[in-house]
PDB file of C-alpha atoms in Angstrom:
ATOM      1  CA  UNK A   1      65.788  83.431  83.390  1.00 97.00           C
ATOM      2  CA  UNK A   2      66.202  79.772  82.533  1.00 98.00           C
ATOM      3  CA  UNK A   3      64.443  78.502  79.421  1.00 98.00           C
ATOM      4  CA  UNK A   4      64.220  74.902  78.252  1.00 98.00           C
ATOM      5  CA  UNK A   5      64.426  74.724  74.475  1.00 98.00           C
ATOM      6  CA  UNK A   6      63.065  71.399  73.238  1.00 98.00           C
ATOM      7  CA  UNK A   7      63.478  70.802  69.527  1.00 98.00           C
ATOM      8  CA  UNK A   8      62.395  67.765  67.522  1.00 98.00           C
ATOM      9  CA  UNK A   9      64.206  66.988  64.279  1.00 98.00           C
ATOM     10  CA  UNK A  10      62.324  66.448  61.038  1.00 97.00           C
ATOM     11  CA  UNK A  11      62.184  62.745  60.140  1.00 95.00           C
ATOM     12  CA  UNK A  12      65.172  61.485  58.161  1.00 93.00           C
ATOM     13  CA  UNK A  13      67.226  64.639  58.815  1.00 95.00           C
ATOM     14  CA  UNK A  14      70.159  63.072  60.675  1.00 93.00           C
ATOM     15  CA  UNK A  15      72.549  64.143  57.911  1.00 96.00           C
ATOM     16  CA  UNK A  16      71.358  67.757  58.249  1.00 97.00           C
ATOM     17  CA  UNK A  17      72.179  67.536  61.961  1.00 96.00           C
ATOM     18  CA  UNK A  18      75.619  66.051  61.274  1.00 95.00           C
ATOM     19  CA  UNK A  19      76.405  68.579  58.538  1.00 98.00           C
ATOM     20  CA  UNK A  20      75.632  71.523  60.856  1.00 97.00           C
ATOM     21  CA  UNK A  21      76.918  70.150  64.168  1.00 96.00           C
ATOM     22  CA  UNK A  22      80.231  72.054  64.130  1.00 97.00           C
ATOM     23  CA  UNK A  23      78.482  75.376  63.475  1.00 98.00           C
ATOM     24  CA  UNK A  24      75.853  74.611  66.143  1.00 97.00           C
ATOM     25  CA  UNK A  25      78.507  73.828  68.776  1.00 97.00           C
ATOM     26  CA  UNK A  26      80.467  76.970  67.841  1.00 98.00           C
ATOM     27  CA  UNK A  27      77.267  79.032  68.213  1.00 98.00           C
ATOM     28  CA  UNK A  28      76.704  77.573  71.682  1.00 98.00           C
ATOM     29  CA  UNK A  29      80.252  78.484  72.681  1.00 97.00           C
ATOM     30  CA  UNK A  30      80.274  82.002  71.226  1.00 98.00           C
ATOM     31  CA  UNK A  31      76.877  83.056  72.588  1.00 98.00           C
ATOM     32  CA  UNK A  32      77.700  82.006  76.155  1.00 98.00           C
ATOM     33  CA  UNK A  33      74.064  81.563  77.275  1.00 98.00           C
ATOM     34  CA  UNK A  34      73.769  77.772  77.228  1.00 98.00           C
ATOM     35  CA  UNK A  35      73.786  76.287  80.736  1.00 97.00           C
ATOM     36  CA  UNK A  36      73.278  72.671  79.616  1.00 96.00           C
ATOM     37  CA  UNK A  37      72.630  70.950  76.310  1.00 96.00           C
ATOM     38  CA  UNK A  38      72.487  67.608  74.605  1.00 96.00           C
ATOM     39  CA  UNK A  39      70.738  65.633  71.905  1.00 96.00           C
ATOM     40  CA  UNK A  40      67.484  63.759  72.326  1.00 97.00           C
ATOM     41  CA  UNK A  41      67.863  60.112  71.291  1.00 97.00           C
ATOM     42  CA  UNK A  42      65.488  57.543  69.835  1.00 96.00           C
ATOM     43  CA  UNK A  43      65.283  53.882  70.912  1.00 97.00           C
ATOM     44  CA  UNK A  44      68.244  53.027  68.672  1.00 96.00           C
ATOM     45  CA  UNK A  45      70.404  55.776  70.181  1.00 96.00           C
ATOM     46  CA  UNK A  46      70.206  58.030  67.116  1.00 94.00           C
ATOM     47  CA  UNK A  47      69.979  61.801  67.575  1.00 95.00           C
ATOM     48  CA  UNK A  48      66.423  63.044  66.918  1.00 96.00           C
ATOM     49  CA  UNK A  49      66.278  66.406  68.655  1.00 97.00           C
ATOM     50  CA  UNK A  50      67.836  68.758  71.183  1.00 97.00           C
ATOM     51  CA  UNK A  51      67.331  69.809  74.777  1.00 98.00           C
ATOM     52  CA  UNK A  52      69.059  73.091  75.569  1.00 98.00           C
ATOM     53  CA  UNK A  53      68.825  75.063  78.803  1.00 98.00           C
ATOM     54  CA  UNK A  54      69.329  78.748  78.063  1.00 98.00           C
ATOM     55  CA  UNK A  55      70.203  81.327  80.720  1.00 98.00           C
ATOM     56  CA  UNK A  56      68.907  84.565  79.184  1.00 98.00           C
ATOM     57  CA  UNK A  57      67.269  87.831  80.256  1.00 98.00           C
ATOM     58  CA  UNK A  58      63.811  87.082  78.881  1.00 98.00           C
ATOM     59  CA  UNK A  59      61.778  84.915  76.517  1.00 98.00           C
ATOM     60  CA  UNK A  60      62.510  87.249  73.598  1.00 98.00           C
ATOM     61  CA  UNK A  61      66.233  86.559  74.029  1.00 98.00           C
ATOM     62  CA  UNK A  62      65.518  82.821  74.084  1.00 98.00           C
ATOM     63  CA  UNK A  63      63.443  83.091  70.921  1.00 98.00           C
ATOM     64  CA  UNK A  64      66.195  85.089  69.207  1.00 98.00           C
ATOM     65  CA  UNK A  65      68.792  82.507  70.235  1.00 98.00           C
ATOM     66  CA  UNK A  66      66.652  79.692  68.820  1.00 98.00           C
ATOM     67  CA  UNK A  67      66.029  81.578  65.572  1.00 98.00           C
ATOM     68  CA  UNK A  68      69.765  82.047  65.011  1.00 98.00           C
ATOM     69  CA  UNK A  69      70.839  78.511  65.912  1.00 98.00           C
ATOM     70  CA  UNK A  70      72.564  77.003  62.854  1.00 98.00           C
ATOM     71  CA  UNK A  71      70.452  73.856  63.244  1.00 98.00           C
ATOM     72  CA  UNK A  72      67.282  75.916  62.948  1.00 97.00           C
ATOM     73  CA  UNK A  73      68.642  77.955  60.031  1.00 98.00           C
ATOM     74  CA  UNK A  74      69.472  74.688  58.226  1.00 98.00           C
ATOM     75  CA  UNK A  75      65.845  73.544  58.527  1.00 97.00           C
ATOM     76  CA  UNK A  76      66.606  70.650  60.891  1.00 98.00           C
ATOM     77  CA  UNK A  77      63.731  71.110  63.293  1.00 98.00           C
ATOM     78  CA  UNK A  78      60.141  69.978  62.852  1.00 98.00           C
ATOM     79  CA  UNK A  79      59.102  71.762  66.048  1.00 97.00           C
ATOM     80  CA  UNK A  80      60.679  73.974  68.708  1.00 98.00           C
ATOM     81  CA  UNK A  81      59.206  74.658  72.128  1.00 98.00           C
ATOM     82  CA  UNK A  82      60.557  77.212  74.583  1.00 98.00           C
ATOM     83  CA  UNK A  83      59.406  76.838  78.195  1.00 98.00           C
ATOM     84  CA  UNK A  84      60.421  78.846  81.253  1.00 98.00           C
ATOM     85  CA  UNK A  85      62.212  76.416  83.558  1.00 97.00           C
ATOM     86  CA  UNK A  86      63.011  76.430  87.266  1.00 96.00           C
ATOM     87  CA  UNK A  87      66.078  74.513  88.421  1.00 94.00           C
ATOM     88  CA  UNK A  88      65.329  72.572  91.606  1.00 95.00           C
ATOM     89  CA  UNK A  89      67.907  69.752  91.679  1.00 93.00           C
ATOM     90  CA  UNK A  90      71.443  69.602  90.307  1.00 83.00           C
TER      91      UNK A  90
END
């Protein structure tokens, strides 16, 4: 099951993102369920959130992945949305 995880950073939390980036990227690598990922950017090109496509068994697995993401544990996100996604192109 593919799940789009869309997370918006809390305002003025860029340093939290930068401080936890290495741990976040290591988590992506070690869990092996991320099909695609990248930061959301504002008009100035600054990172303000994340879009992550998870390939997991069910929504519960997606929720568990999100809960254990170092960014989430560090309090970076203002909001997280998990949506079942169907790949059509690409």
